[in-house]
PDB file of C-alpha atoms and ligand atoms in Angstrom:
ATOM      1  CA  MET A 555       6.145   5.859  24.784  1.00 76.00           C
ATOM      2  CA  ALA A 556       9.238   7.945  24.080  1.00 75.00           C
ATOM      3  CA  ASP A 557       8.766  10.688  21.481  1.00 91.00           C
ATOM      4  CA  LEU A 558       4.982  10.478  21.739  1.00 95.00           C
ATOM      5  CA  GLU A 559       3.580  13.608  20.098  1.00 98.00           C
ATOM      6  CA  ARG A 560       0.278  15.143  19.112  1.00 98.00           C
ATOM      7  CA  THR A 561      -0.162  17.274  16.046  1.00 98.00           C
ATOM      8  CA  PHE A 562      -2.885  19.362  14.476  1.00 99.00           C
ATOM      9  CA  VAL A 563      -3.946  18.447  10.936  1.00 99.00           C
ATOM     10  CA  ALA A 564      -6.784  19.933   8.877  1.00 99.00           C
ATOM     11  CA  VAL A 565      -8.374  19.086   5.566  1.00 99.00           C
ATOM     12  CA  LYS A 566      -8.761  22.536   3.992  1.00 99.00           C
ATOM     13  CA  PRO A 567     -11.922  23.648   2.111  1.00 99.00           C
ATOM     14  CA  ASP A 568     -10.558  22.360  -1.226  1.00 99.00           C
ATOM     15  CA  GLY A 569     -10.178  18.841   0.210  1.00 99.00           C
ATOM     16  CA  VAL A 570     -13.705  18.886   1.639  1.00 99.00           C
ATOM     17  CA  GLN A 571     -15.187  20.244  -1.613  1.00 98.00           C
ATOM     18  CA  ARG A 572     -13.322  17.643  -3.677  1.00 98.00           C
ATOM     19  CA  GLY A 573     -14.550  14.746  -1.544  1.00 98.00           C
ATOM     20  CA  LEU A 574     -11.058  13.864  -0.310  1.00 99.00           C
ATOM     21  CA  VAL A 575     -11.741  13.808   3.449  1.00 99.00           C
ATOM     22  CA  GLY A 576     -11.800  10.010   3.615  1.00 98.00           C
ATOM     23  CA  GLU A 577      -8.701   9.692   1.431  1.00 98.00           C
ATOM     24  CA  VAL A 578      -6.750  12.104   3.645  1.00 98.00           C
ATOM     25  CA  ILE A 579      -7.842  10.509   6.927  1.00 98.00           C
ATOM     26  CA  SER A 580      -7.078   7.102   5.512  1.00 98.00           C
ATOM     27  CA  ARG A 581      -3.465   8.030   4.761  1.00 98.00           C
ATOM     28  CA  PHE A 582      -2.760   9.021   8.376  1.00 98.00           C
ATOM     29  CA  GLU A 583      -4.598   5.952   9.698  1.00 98.00           C
ATOM     30  CA  ARG A 584      -2.734   3.593   7.412  1.00 98.00           C
ATOM     31  CA  ARG A 585       0.593   5.168   8.333  1.00 98.00           C
ATOM     32  CA  GLY A 586      -0.086   4.098  11.923  1.00 97.00           C
ATOM     33  CA  LEU A 587      -1.100   7.337  13.601  1.00 98.00           C
ATOM     34  CA  LYS A 588      -3.915   7.397  16.127  1.00 97.00           C
ATOM     35  CA  LEU A 589      -6.866   9.771  15.845  1.00 98.00           C
ATOM     36  CA  VAL A 590      -7.606  11.600  19.118  1.00 98.00           C
ATOM     37  CA  GLY A 591      -9.730  14.523  17.882  1.00 98.00           C
ATOM     38  CA  LEU A 592     -11.984  15.164  14.882  1.00 98.00           C
ATOM     39  CA  LYS A 593     -14.572  17.723  13.822  1.00 98.00           C
ATOM     40  CA  LEU A 594     -16.058  19.525  10.835  1.00 98.00           C
ATOM     41  CA  LEU A 595     -16.303  23.295  11.219  1.00 98.00           C
ATOM     42  CA  ASN A 596     -16.414  26.619   9.432  1.00 98.00           C
ATOM     43  CA  VAL A 597     -13.314  28.688  10.144  1.00 98.00           C
ATOM     44  CA  THR A 598     -14.307  32.247  11.082  1.00 98.00           C
ATOM     45  CA  PRO A 599     -12.084  35.192  10.091  1.00 98.00           C
ATOM     46  CA  ALA A 600     -11.072  35.551  13.765  1.00 98.00           C
ATOM     47  CA  LEU A 601     -10.072  31.887  13.979  1.00 98.00           C
ATOM     48  CA  ALA A 602      -8.187  32.165  10.666  1.00 98.00           C
ATOM     49  CA  GLU A 603      -6.256  35.161  11.979  1.00 98.00           C
ATOM     50  CA  LYS A 604      -5.286  33.236  15.134  1.00 98.00           C
ATOM     51  CA  HIS A 605      -4.241  30.173  13.159  1.00 98.00           C
ATOM     52  CA  TYR A 606      -2.341  31.954  10.373  1.00 98.00           C
ATOM     53  CA  GLY A 607      -1.099  34.941  12.455  1.00 96.00           C
ATOM     54  CA  GLU A 608       2.544  34.167  11.600  1.00 96.00           C
ATOM     55  CA  HIS A 609       1.786  34.918   7.921  1.00 98.00           C
ATOM     56  CA  LYS A 610       0.137  38.300   8.532  1.00 97.00           C
ATOM     57  CA  GLY A 611       1.689  40.949   6.274  1.00 97.00           C
ATOM     58  CA  LYS A 612       2.845  38.458   3.623  1.00 98.00           C
ATOM     59  CA  PRO A 613       1.506  38.999   0.086  1.00 98.00           C
ATOM     60  CA  PHE A 614      -0.561  35.795   0.131  1.00 98.00           C
ATOM     61  CA  TYR A 615      -2.122  36.396   3.579  1.00 98.00           C
ATOM     62  CA  GLU A 616      -5.457  37.902   2.477  1.00 98.00           C
ATOM     63  CA  GLY A 617      -5.987  35.145  -0.096  1.00 98.00           C
ATOM     64  CA  LEU A 618      -5.079  32.493   2.464  1.00 98.00           C
ATOM     65  CA  VAL A 619      -7.638  33.791   4.968  1.00 98.00           C
ATOM     66  CA  SER A 620     -10.335  34.094   2.328  1.00 98.00           C
ATOM     67  CA  PHE A 621      -9.583  30.519   1.155  1.00 98.00           C
ATOM     68  CA  ILE A 622      -9.575  28.923   4.620  1.00 98.00           C
ATOM     69  CA  THR A 623     -12.865  30.659   5.527  1.00 98.00           C
ATOM     70  CA  SER A 624     -14.544  29.765   2.204  1.00 98.00           C
ATOM     71  CA  GLY A 625     -16.088  26.452   3.312  1.00 98.00           C
ATOM     72  CA  PRO A 626     -15.958  23.785   5.989  1.00 98.00           C
ATOM     73  CA  VAL A 627     -12.679  22.238   7.098  1.00 99.00           C
ATOM     74  CA  VAL A 628     -12.068  18.963   8.908  1.00 99.00           C
ATOM     75  CA  ALA A 629      -9.919  19.571  11.987  1.00 99.00           C
ATOM     76  CA  MET A 630      -8.047  16.638  13.488  1.00 98.00           C
ATOM     77  CA  VAL A 631      -5.530  15.755  16.161  1.00 98.00           C
ATOM     78  CA  TRP A 632      -3.262  12.791  15.446  1.00 98.00           C
ATOM     79  CA  GLU A 633      -1.053  11.089  18.008  1.00 98.00           C
ATOM     80  CA  GLY A 634       1.954   8.844  17.666  1.00 97.00           C
ATOM     81  CA  ARG A 635       5.721   8.526  17.840  1.00 96.00           C
ATOM     82  CA  ASN A 636       7.186  11.625  16.138  1.00 97.00           C
ATOM     83  CA  ALA A 637       3.677  12.473  14.935  1.00 98.00           C
ATOM     84  CA  ILE A 638       4.570  16.070  13.975  1.00 98.00           C
ATOM     85  CA  SER A 639       7.292  15.321  11.418  1.00 98.00           C
ATOM     86  CA  LEU A 640       5.576  12.109  10.353  1.00 98.00           C
ATOM     87  CA  CYS A 641       2.423  14.022   9.413  1.00 98.00           C
ATOM     88  CA  ARG A 642       4.431  16.714   7.606  1.00 98.00           C
ATOM     89  CA  ASN A 643       6.071  13.944   5.576  1.00 98.00           C
ATOM     90  CA  VAL A 644       2.721  12.337   4.756  1.00 98.00           C
ATOM     91  CA  ILE A 645       1.423  15.774   3.649  1.00 99.00           C
ATOM     92  CA  GLY A 646       4.438  16.738   1.501  1.00 98.00           C
ATOM     93  CA  ALA A 647       6.043  20.037   0.485  1.00 98.00           C
ATOM     94  CA  THR A 648       4.067  23.277   0.783  1.00 98.00           C
ATOM     95  CA  ASN A 649       4.006  23.760  -2.993  1.00 98.00           C
ATOM     96  CA  PRO A 650       2.334  20.693  -4.539  1.00 98.00           C
ATOM     97  CA  ALA A 651       4.275  21.347  -7.750  1.00 98.00           C
ATOM     98  CA  SER A 652       7.414  20.184  -5.959  1.00 98.00           C
ATOM     99  CA  ALA A 653       5.837  17.738  -3.474  1.00 98.00           C
ATOM    100  CA  ALA A 654       7.087  14.170  -3.802  1.00 98.00           C
ATOM    101  CA  PRO A 655       4.814  11.523  -5.308  1.00 98.00           C
ATOM    102  CA  GLY A 656       3.370   9.399  -2.520  1.00 98.00           C
ATOM    103  CA  THR A 657       2.605  12.455  -0.398  1.00 99.00           C
ATOM    104  CA  ILE A 658      -0.926  13.880  -0.186  1.00 99.00           C
ATOM    105  CA  ARG A 659       0.029  17.108  -1.949  1.00 99.00           C
ATOM    106  CA  GLY A 660       2.281  15.266  -4.421  1.00 98.00           C
ATOM    107  CA  ASP A 661      -0.499  12.875  -5.400  1.00 98.00           C
ATOM    108  CA  LEU A 662      -3.634  15.006  -5.171  1.00 98.00           C
ATOM    109  CA  ALA A 663      -2.830  18.718  -5.531  1.00 98.00           C
ATOM    110  CA  VAL A 664      -1.403  21.131  -8.115  1.00 98.00           C
ATOM    111  CA  GLU A 665      -1.095  24.650  -6.660  1.00 98.00           C
ATOM    112  CA  ILE A 666       0.236  26.206  -3.438  1.00 98.00           C
ATOM    113  CA  GLY A 667      -3.043  28.059  -2.849  1.00 98.00           C
ATOM    114  CA  ARG A 668      -4.994  24.779  -3.049  1.00 98.00           C
ATOM    115  CA  ASN A 669      -2.710  22.407  -1.188  1.00 98.00           C
ATOM    116  CA  LEU A 670      -5.472  20.428   0.568  1.00 98.00           C
ATOM    117  CA  VAL A 671      -4.061  19.860   4.016  1.00 98.00           C
ATOM    118  CA  HIS A 672      -2.521  21.709   6.948  1.00 98.00           C
ATOM    119  CA  GLY A 673      -0.091  20.132   9.422  1.00 98.00           C
ATOM    120  CA  SER A 674       1.669  21.710  12.408  1.00 98.00           C
ATOM    121  CA  ASP A 675       5.350  22.440  11.712  1.00 98.00           C
ATOM    122  CA  GLY A 676       6.814  21.909  15.214  1.00 98.00           C
ATOM    123  CA  PRO A 677       6.076  21.166  18.882  1.00 98.00           C
ATOM    124  CA  GLU A 678       5.112  24.761  19.804  1.00 98.00           C
ATOM    125  CA  SER A 679       2.806  25.258  16.842  1.00 98.00           C
ATOM    126  CA  ALA A 680       1.261  21.821  17.450  1.00 98.00           C
ATOM    127  CA  VAL A 681       0.300  22.748  21.025  1.00 98.00           C
ATOM    128  CA  ARG A 682      -0.887  26.192  19.916  1.00 98.00           C
ATOM    129  CA  GLU A 683      -2.959  24.946  16.978  1.00 98.00           C
ATOM    130  CA  VAL A 684      -4.552  22.041  18.874  1.00 98.00           C
ATOM    131  CA  SER A 685      -5.665  24.518  21.549  1.00 98.00           C
ATOM    132  CA  ILE A 686      -7.051  26.959  18.945  1.00 98.00           C
ATOM    133  CA  PHE A 687      -9.301  24.318  17.405  1.00 98.00           C
ATOM    134  CA  PHE A 688     -10.110  21.964  20.315  1.00 98.00           C
ATOM    135  CA  HIS A 689     -11.080  22.180  23.979  1.00 97.00           C
ATOM    136  CA  ASP A 690      -9.437  19.543  26.188  1.00 91.00           C
ATOM    137  CA  GLY A 691     -12.796  17.821  26.624  1.00 95.00           C
ATOM    138  CA  GLU A 692     -13.114  17.297  22.870  1.00 98.00           C
ATOM    139  CA  LEU A 693      -9.972  15.164  22.681  1.00 98.00           C
ATOM    140  CA  VAL A 694     -10.190  11.464  23.428  1.00 97.00           C
ATOM    141  CA  GLN A 695      -7.364  10.958  25.911  1.00 91.00           C
ATOM    142  CA  GLY A 696      -5.396   7.735  26.210  1.00 90.00           C
ATOM    143  CA  TRP A 697      -7.627   5.330  24.309  1.00 94.00           C
ATOM    144  CA  LYS A 698      -6.012   1.977  23.684  1.00 93.00           C
ATOM    145  CA  ARG A 699      -5.806   0.536  20.212  1.00 92.00           C
ATOM    146  CA  GLU A 700      -5.186  -3.152  19.805  1.00 93.00           C
ATOM    147  CA  THR A 701      -2.839  -2.605  16.855  1.00 94.00           C
ATOM    148  CA  ASP A 702      -0.497  -0.239  18.761  1.00 93.00           C
ATOM    149  CA  THR A 703       2.014  -2.979  19.600  1.00 94.00           C
ATOM    150  CA  TRP A 704       2.144  -3.975  15.928  1.00 96.00           C
ATOM    151  CA  ILE A 705       3.048  -0.419  14.893  1.00 95.00           C
ATOM    152  CA  CYS A 706       5.624   0.568  17.548  1.00 94.00           C
ATOM    153  CA  GLU A 707       7.882  -1.720  19.603  1.00 92.00           C
TER     154      GLU A 707
HETATM  155  P1  DAT B 207       2.635  24.779   5.227  1.00 59.84           P
HETATM  156  O1  DAT B 207       1.146  24.760   5.015  1.00 59.84           O
HETATM  157  O2  DAT B 207       3.334  23.749   4.373  1.00 59.84           O
HETATM  158  O3  DAT B 207       3.038  24.699   6.672  1.00 59.84           O
HETATM  159  P2  DAT B 207       3.301  27.616   5.370  1.00 59.84           P
HETATM  160  O4  DAT B 207       3.042  27.536   6.830  1.00 59.84           O
HETATM  161  O5  DAT B 207       4.599  28.211   4.937  1.00 59.84           O
HETATM  162  O6  DAT B 207       3.171  26.184   4.659  1.00 59.84           O
HETATM  163  O7  DAT B 207       2.139  28.462   4.666  1.00 59.84           O
HETATM  164  C1  DAT B 207       0.793  28.287   5.062  1.00 59.84           C
HETATM  165  C2  DAT B 207      -0.050  28.240   3.824  1.00 59.84           C
HETATM  166  O8  DAT B 207       0.001  29.491   3.150  1.00 59.84           O
HETATM  167  C3  DAT B 207       0.403  27.210   2.787  1.00 59.84           C
HETATM  168  O9  DAT B 207      -0.123  25.930   3.046  1.00 59.84           O
HETATM  169  C4  DAT B 207      -0.143  27.792   1.518  1.00 59.84           C
HETATM  170  C5  DAT B 207      -0.040  29.294   1.744  1.00 59.84           C
HETATM  171  N1  DAT B 207       1.206  29.818   1.176  1.00 59.84           N
HETATM  172  C6  DAT B 207       2.454  29.725   1.694  1.00 59.84           C
HETATM  173  N2  DAT B 207       3.358  30.319   0.913  1.00 59.84           N
HETATM  174  C7  DAT B 207       2.670  30.816  -0.141  1.00 59.84           C
HETATM  175  C8  DAT B 207       3.015  31.547  -1.307  1.00 59.84           C
HETATM  176  N3  DAT B 207       4.267  31.887  -1.555  1.00 59.84           N
HETATM  177  N4  DAT B 207       2.018  31.867  -2.176  1.00 59.84           N
HETATM  178  C9  DAT B 207       0.734  31.536  -1.951  1.00 59.84           C
HETATM  179  N5  DAT B 207       0.335  30.853  -0.857  1.00 59.84           N
HETATM  180  C10 DAT B 207       1.281  30.491   0.030  1.00 59.84           C
HETATM  181 MG1   MG B 208       2.760  26.061   8.212  1.00 59.84          MG
END
């Protein structure tokens, strides 16, 4: 399929604590994306530093690392046509206060420091983040879903 992409998405500790894992997964499923990787894990400080390295030095960095390491997260890889931008659109703007209704953050979150979900912001970060959280063997490669032809031509 042209434009077939994979992207890294995570339910952050606030989403897990609030019992919103199913709700979040359901939104990507219903949109038509295909799940190819999934696990629950505790993010260590070292993993957090790798994942959020681009934000090191910013005023919110320490708080971000302490938040993401504060409880389990659900790490996922979603696949589909234009999956990276599609997932970002499903998630909504970084600050939930200005996220559009209908998006995860716009419907379920209030503050930037508790914005529920992470999604890769481009092709390079998608590849980088998938490889930080998953070994190749943990991804389910090329499984066929009977509904695929009803979602994309
Ligand atoms: P996104 O998660 O939408 O890709 P980002 O990569 O710019 O946003 O920032 C990563 C996370 O850091 C974001 O989800 C929440 C936190 N963050 C970003 N900007 C912030 C700010 N100005 N104050 C507090 N937290 C912030
Ligand atoms: Mg980002």
